[in-house]
mmCIF file of C-alpha atoms in Angstrom:
data_model
loop_
_atom_site.group_PDB
_atom_site.id
_atom_site.type_symbol
_atom_site.label_atom_id
_atom_site.label_comp_id
_atom_site.label_asym_id
_atom_site.label_seq_id
_atom_site.Cartn_x
_atom_site.Cartn_y
_atom_site.Cartn_z
ATOM 1 C CA UNK A 1 22.745 51.837 15.890
ATOM 2 C CA UNK A 2 24.074 51.768 12.319
ATOM 3 C CA UNK A 3 26.636 49.086 13.155
ATOM 4 C CA UNK A 4 23.923 47.014 14.804
ATOM 5 C CA UNK A 5 21.943 46.742 11.563
ATOM 6 C CA UNK A 6 25.076 45.771 9.636
ATOM 7 C CA UNK A 7 24.517 42.278 11.031
ATOM 8 C CA UNK A 8 21.007 41.964 9.603
ATOM 9 C CA UNK A 9 20.316 39.995 6.421
ATOM 10 C CA UNK A 10 19.437 41.638 3.117
ATOM 11 C CA UNK A 11 16.106 41.235 1.378
ATOM 12 C CA UNK A 12 14.524 42.391 -1.890
ATOM 13 C CA UNK A 13 12.024 45.252 -2.055
ATOM 14 C CA UNK A 14 10.077 47.120 -4.713
ATOM 15 C CA UNK A 15 8.442 50.463 -3.997
ATOM 16 C CA UNK A 16 5.929 50.293 -6.829
ATOM 17 C CA UNK A 17 3.125 47.877 -7.721
ATOM 18 C CA UNK A 18 3.941 48.311 -11.391
ATOM 19 C CA UNK A 19 7.736 48.295 -11.211
ATOM 20 C CA UNK A 20 9.629 45.141 -12.038
ATOM 21 C CA UNK A 21 12.878 46.400 -10.537
ATOM 22 C CA UNK A 22 14.002 45.162 -7.145
ATOM 23 C CA UNK A 23 16.153 46.972 -4.620
ATOM 24 C CA UNK A 24 18.288 45.242 -2.016
ATOM 25 C CA UNK A 25 17.553 46.544 1.492
ATOM 26 C CA UNK A 26 18.367 45.560 5.059
ATOM 27 C CA UNK A 27 15.712 43.332 6.592
ATOM 28 C CA UNK A 28 15.171 45.312 9.797
ATOM 29 C CA UNK A 29 12.141 43.220 10.822
ATOM 30 C CA UNK A 30 14.399 40.261 11.693
ATOM 31 C CA UNK A 31 14.184 39.636 15.439
ATOM 32 C CA UNK A 32 16.396 38.409 18.283
ATOM 33 C CA UNK A 33 15.552 38.235 21.975
ATOM 34 C CA UNK A 34 16.599 36.816 25.318
ATOM 35 C CA UNK A 35 14.698 33.890 26.788
ATOM 36 C CA UNK A 36 12.900 34.631 30.044
ATOM 37 C CA UNK A 37 14.942 32.071 31.991
ATOM 38 C CA UNK A 38 18.122 33.983 31.049
ATOM 39 C CA UNK A 39 16.659 37.365 32.044
ATOM 40 C CA UNK A 40 15.508 35.890 35.359
ATOM 41 C CA UNK A 41 18.818 34.165 36.155
ATOM 42 C CA UNK A 42 20.280 36.317 38.949
ATOM 43 C CA UNK A 43 23.785 35.038 38.224
ATOM 44 C CA UNK A 44 23.632 36.469 34.692
ATOM 45 C CA UNK A 45 22.811 40.122 35.395
ATOM 46 C CA UNK A 46 23.334 43.185 37.564
ATOM 47 C CA UNK A 47 20.499 45.374 38.783
ATOM 48 C CA UNK A 48 20.902 48.997 37.715
ATOM 49 C CA UNK A 49 18.983 52.224 38.260
ATOM 50 C CA UNK A 50 18.987 54.572 35.272
ATOM 51 C CA UNK A 51 20.122 58.129 36.017
ATOM 52 C CA UNK A 52 18.898 61.241 34.218
ATOM 53 C CA UNK A 53 22.238 61.502 32.430
ATOM 54 C CA UNK A 54 22.132 57.888 31.199
ATOM 55 C CA UNK A 55 21.360 56.732 27.691
ATOM 56 C CA UNK A 56 21.602 53.127 26.446
ATOM 57 C CA UNK A 57 24.856 54.101 24.699
ATOM 58 C CA UNK A 58 26.344 55.620 27.873
ATOM 59 C CA UNK A 59 25.446 52.567 29.933
ATOM 60 C CA UNK A 60 26.864 50.218 27.293
ATOM 61 C CA UNK A 61 30.071 52.245 27.234
ATOM 62 C CA UNK A 62 30.387 52.083 31.036
ATOM 63 C CA UNK A 63 29.527 48.388 31.394
ATOM 64 C CA UNK A 64 30.713 46.851 28.115
ATOM 65 C CA UNK A 65 33.280 49.474 27.016
ATOM 66 C CA UNK A 66 31.436 49.787 23.692
ATOM 67 C CA UNK A 67 28.522 52.202 23.145
ATOM 68 C CA UNK A 68 27.439 50.147 20.078
ATOM 69 C CA UNK A 69 26.411 47.361 22.460
ATOM 70 C CA UNK A 70 23.509 49.502 23.643
ATOM 71 C CA UNK A 71 21.223 46.971 21.924
ATOM 72 C CA UNK A 72 22.179 44.436 24.636
ATOM 73 C CA UNK A 73 20.892 46.863 27.287
ATOM 74 C CA UNK A 74 17.637 47.400 25.398
ATOM 75 C CA UNK A 75 16.882 43.814 24.375
ATOM 76 C CA UNK A 76 17.770 42.329 27.758
ATOM 77 C CA UNK A 77 15.026 44.533 29.243
ATOM 78 C CA UNK A 78 12.522 44.068 26.399
ATOM 79 C CA UNK A 79 12.755 47.773 25.553
ATOM 80 C CA UNK A 80 11.429 48.085 22.013
ATOM 81 C CA UNK A 81 11.044 51.859 21.796
ATOM 82 C CA UNK A 82 13.906 53.688 23.566
ATOM 83 C CA UNK A 83 12.059 56.990 23.178
ATOM 84 C CA UNK A 84 8.989 56.026 25.196
ATOM 85 C CA UNK A 85 10.175 52.984 27.193
ATOM 86 C CA UNK A 86 13.236 54.775 28.591
ATOM 87 C CA UNK A 87 12.819 57.146 31.570
ATOM 88 C CA UNK A 88 12.749 60.835 30.724
ATOM 89 C CA UNK A 89 14.981 63.342 32.492
ATOM 90 C CA UNK A 90 13.187 65.833 34.742
ATOM 91 C CA UNK A 91 13.064 68.687 32.227
ATOM 92 C CA UNK A 92 11.808 66.467 29.400
ATOM 93 C CA UNK A 93 9.263 64.832 31.697
ATOM 94 C CA UNK A 94 7.779 68.213 32.655
ATOM 95 C CA UNK A 95 7.536 69.169 28.975
ATOM 96 C CA UNK A 96 5.926 65.798 28.177
ATOM 97 C CA UNK A 97 3.304 66.179 30.915
ATOM 98 C CA UNK A 98 2.572 69.773 29.941
ATOM 99 C CA UNK A 99 2.058 68.796 26.293
ATOM 100 C CA UNK A 100 0.057 65.656 27.080
ATOM 101 C CA UNK A 101 -2.507 67.465 29.256
ATOM 102 C CA UNK A 102 -2.526 70.809 27.439
ATOM 103 C CA UNK A 103 -6.004 70.152 25.989
ATOM 104 C CA UNK A 104 -7.380 69.344 29.467
ATOM 105 C CA UNK A 105 -5.976 72.592 30.828
ATOM 106 C CA UNK A 106 -7.368 74.583 27.901
ATOM 107 C CA UNK A 107 -10.890 73.333 28.670
ATOM 108 C CA UNK A 108 -10.585 74.310 32.330
ATOM 109 C CA UNK A 109 -12.057 77.565 33.598
ATOM 110 C CA UNK A 110 -9.919 79.530 34.193
ATOM 111 C CA UNK A 111 -7.518 78.166 31.600
ATOM 112 C CA UNK A 112 -4.596 76.178 32.968
ATOM 113 C CA UNK A 113 -1.388 74.923 31.439
ATOM 114 C CA UNK A 114 -1.095 71.175 31.004
ATOM 115 C CA UNK A 115 1.242 70.858 33.986
ATOM 116 C CA UNK A 116 -1.074 72.957 36.197
ATOM 117 C CA UNK A 117 -4.042 70.772 35.287
ATOM 118 C CA UNK A 118 -2.104 67.563 35.941
ATOM 119 C CA UNK A 119 -0.960 68.801 39.359
ATOM 120 C CA UNK A 120 -4.439 69.937 40.449
ATOM 121 C CA UNK A 121 -5.555 67.742 43.358
ATOM 122 C CA UNK A 122 -9.124 67.923 42.049
ATOM 123 C CA UNK A 123 -8.171 66.013 38.900
ATOM 124 C CA UNK A 124 -7.800 62.466 40.181
ATOM 125 C CA UNK A 125 -6.197 59.701 38.162
ATOM 126 C CA UNK A 126 -6.582 56.912 40.756
ATOM 127 C CA UNK A 127 -7.951 56.216 44.246
ATOM 128 C CA UNK A 128 -6.139 54.089 46.834
ATOM 129 C CA UNK A 129 -6.730 52.321 50.110
ATOM 130 C CA UNK A 130 -3.618 51.732 52.214
ATOM 131 C CA UNK A 131 -3.503 49.163 55.014
ATOM 132 C CA UNK A 132 -0.515 49.430 57.379
ATOM 133 C CA UNK A 133 0.124 46.720 59.977
ATOM 134 C CA UNK A 134 2.743 47.360 62.674
ATOM 135 C CA UNK A 135 3.865 44.728 65.196
ATOM 136 C CA UNK A 136 4.655 45.620 68.803
ATOM 137 C CA UNK A 137 7.571 43.149 68.832
ATOM 138 C CA UNK A 138 11.088 44.548 69.158
ATOM 139 C CA UNK A 139 11.740 43.938 65.453
ATOM 140 C CA UNK A 140 8.893 46.315 64.617
ATOM 141 C CA UNK A 141 7.759 44.408 61.544
ATOM 142 C CA UNK A 142 5.656 46.660 59.319
ATOM 143 C CA UNK A 143 3.560 45.526 56.376
ATOM 144 C CA UNK A 144 2.076 48.071 53.981
ATOM 145 C CA UNK A 145 -0.514 47.087 51.382
ATOM 146 C CA UNK A 146 -1.721 49.656 48.842
ATOM 147 C CA UNK A 147 -4.839 48.766 46.845
ATOM 148 C CA UNK A 148 -6.404 50.707 43.989
ATOM 149 C CA UNK A 149 -10.149 51.212 44.485
ATOM 150 C CA UNK A 150 -12.935 53.070 42.704
ATOM 151 C CA UNK A 151 -14.180 56.558 43.547
ATOM 152 C CA UNK A 152 -17.333 55.427 45.368
ATOM 153 C CA UNK A 153 -15.432 52.986 47.576
ATOM 154 C CA UNK A 154 -12.874 55.700 48.311
ATOM 155 C CA UNK A 155 -15.571 58.197 49.284
ATOM 156 C CA UNK A 156 -17.260 55.755 51.668
ATOM 157 C CA UNK A 157 -14.062 54.247 53.115
ATOM 158 C CA UNK A 158 -13.623 55.012 56.825
ATOM 159 C CA UNK A 159 -10.141 55.904 58.084
ATOM 160 C CA UNK A 160 -9.524 53.680 61.099
ATOM 161 C CA UNK A 161 -6.852 52.454 63.500
ATOM 162 C CA UNK A 162 -7.370 49.111 65.246
ATOM 163 C CA UNK A 163 -5.120 47.259 67.709
ATOM 164 C CA UNK A 164 -5.486 43.537 68.334
ATOM 165 C CA UNK A 165 -3.486 40.805 70.082
ATOM 166 C CA UNK A 166 -2.245 37.627 68.408
ATOM 167 C CA UNK A 167 -2.076 34.199 70.056
ATOM 168 C CA UNK A 168 1.682 34.632 70.660
ATOM 169 C CA UNK A 169 1.075 37.859 72.561
ATOM 170 C CA UNK A 170 2.204 40.230 69.849
ATOM 171 C CA UNK A 171 0.070 43.329 69.444
ATOM 172 C CA UNK A 172 -0.731 44.447 65.907
ATOM 173 C CA UNK A 173 -1.807 47.972 65.068
ATOM 174 C CA UNK A 174 -3.686 48.145 61.774
ATOM 175 C CA UNK A 175 -4.281 51.540 60.188
ATOM 176 C CA UNK A 176 -6.480 52.097 57.140
ATOM 177 C CA UNK A 177 -5.996 55.325 55.200
ATOM 178 C CA UNK A 178 -7.084 56.555 51.790
ATOM 179 C CA UNK A 179 -5.250 58.646 49.226
ATOM 180 C CA UNK A 180 -5.670 59.915 45.696
ATOM 181 C CA UNK A 181 -3.213 60.205 42.836
ATOM 182 C CA UNK A 182 -3.074 63.198 40.510
ATOM 183 C CA UNK A 183 -2.243 62.810 36.837
ATOM 184 C CA UNK A 184 1.104 64.457 37.552
ATOM 185 C CA UNK A 185 1.988 61.904 40.233
ATOM 186 C CA UNK A 186 0.855 59.119 37.910
ATOM 187 C CA UNK A 187 3.212 60.293 35.162
ATOM 188 C CA UNK A 188 6.101 60.712 37.624
ATOM 189 C CA UNK A 189 5.547 57.243 39.114
ATOM 190 C CA UNK A 190 5.286 55.708 35.642
ATOM 191 C CA UNK A 191 8.531 57.379 34.599
ATOM 192 C CA UNK A 192 10.316 56.259 37.782
ATOM 193 C CA UNK A 193 9.159 52.660 37.289
ATOM 194 C CA UNK A 194 11.286 52.537 34.128
ATOM 195 C CA UNK A 195 14.529 53.295 35.958
ATOM 196 C CA UNK A 196 15.163 49.834 37.404
ATOM 197 C CA UNK A 197 16.668 47.591 34.745
ATOM 198 C CA UNK A 198 18.872 44.514 34.480
ATOM 199 C CA UNK A 199 22.260 44.515 32.794
ATOM 200 C CA UNK A 200 23.727 41.356 31.351
ATOM 201 C CA UNK A 201 27.126 40.740 32.924
ATOM 202 C CA UNK A 202 30.038 41.665 30.613
ATOM 203 C CA UNK A 203 31.482 38.149 30.579
ATOM 204 C CA UNK A 204 28.417 36.886 28.709
ATOM 205 C CA UNK A 205 28.164 39.608 26.066
ATOM 206 C CA UNK A 206 30.610 38.195 23.489
ATOM 207 C CA UNK A 207 28.907 34.794 23.414
ATOM 208 C CA UNK A 208 25.495 36.477 23.150
ATOM 209 C CA UNK A 209 26.739 38.558 20.221
ATOM 210 C CA UNK A 210 27.938 35.441 18.378
ATOM 211 C CA UNK A 211 24.578 33.765 18.984
ATOM 212 C CA UNK A 212 22.825 36.931 17.820
ATOM 213 C CA UNK A 213 24.724 36.897 14.508
ATOM 214 C CA UNK A 214 23.988 33.194 13.968
ATOM 215 C CA UNK A 215 20.256 33.657 14.545
ATOM 216 C CA UNK A 216 19.721 36.985 12.817
ATOM 217 C CA UNK A 217 21.747 36.126 9.721
ATOM 218 C CA UNK A 218 22.427 32.366 9.520
ATOM 219 C CA UNK A 219 23.670 32.442 5.907
#
């Protein structure tokens, strides 16, 4: 990270309202980013799933042969805070959940740890209705739609299975079920959603770095 900020411009700063002396510091609030059309151009990136052992530096080393180019990994995915926007490994995630819900567990009778409270099926984070449609055709096309609903709707929702015939003769079986999500499952799903990222292809990195230097420090 230190080498990354070497490219930033300098600015003047005083740490006292009464001081007339100025210090020269690195202007770390200068910004550079990728345009959305570049991030959405499938010819410009690879899709990648972050592993527990991965860090931005490790990925940059594997893909770009330079760990200092970790900033490309972060900026290309609009990751501003690598501590909270990067997926946690399993051990750290458990610790995070336990700490986050420790107060909830302490108020429970009997007292629970944060992880116990989050895993309790009685503590519901969200309610869902799931509609599954399965075709009788040989291809067995299945469509699953999961919709978040409120508690009252969930309570009154009937679980049903209905079969009907389309004009082309295909028979569709539609099943409606309902589920709940614990706070633990919510945190796990949120963490997993951060694993799928895009990596700028190596052949574009050098030109991006030159553009970065021109924009961030044009002098």
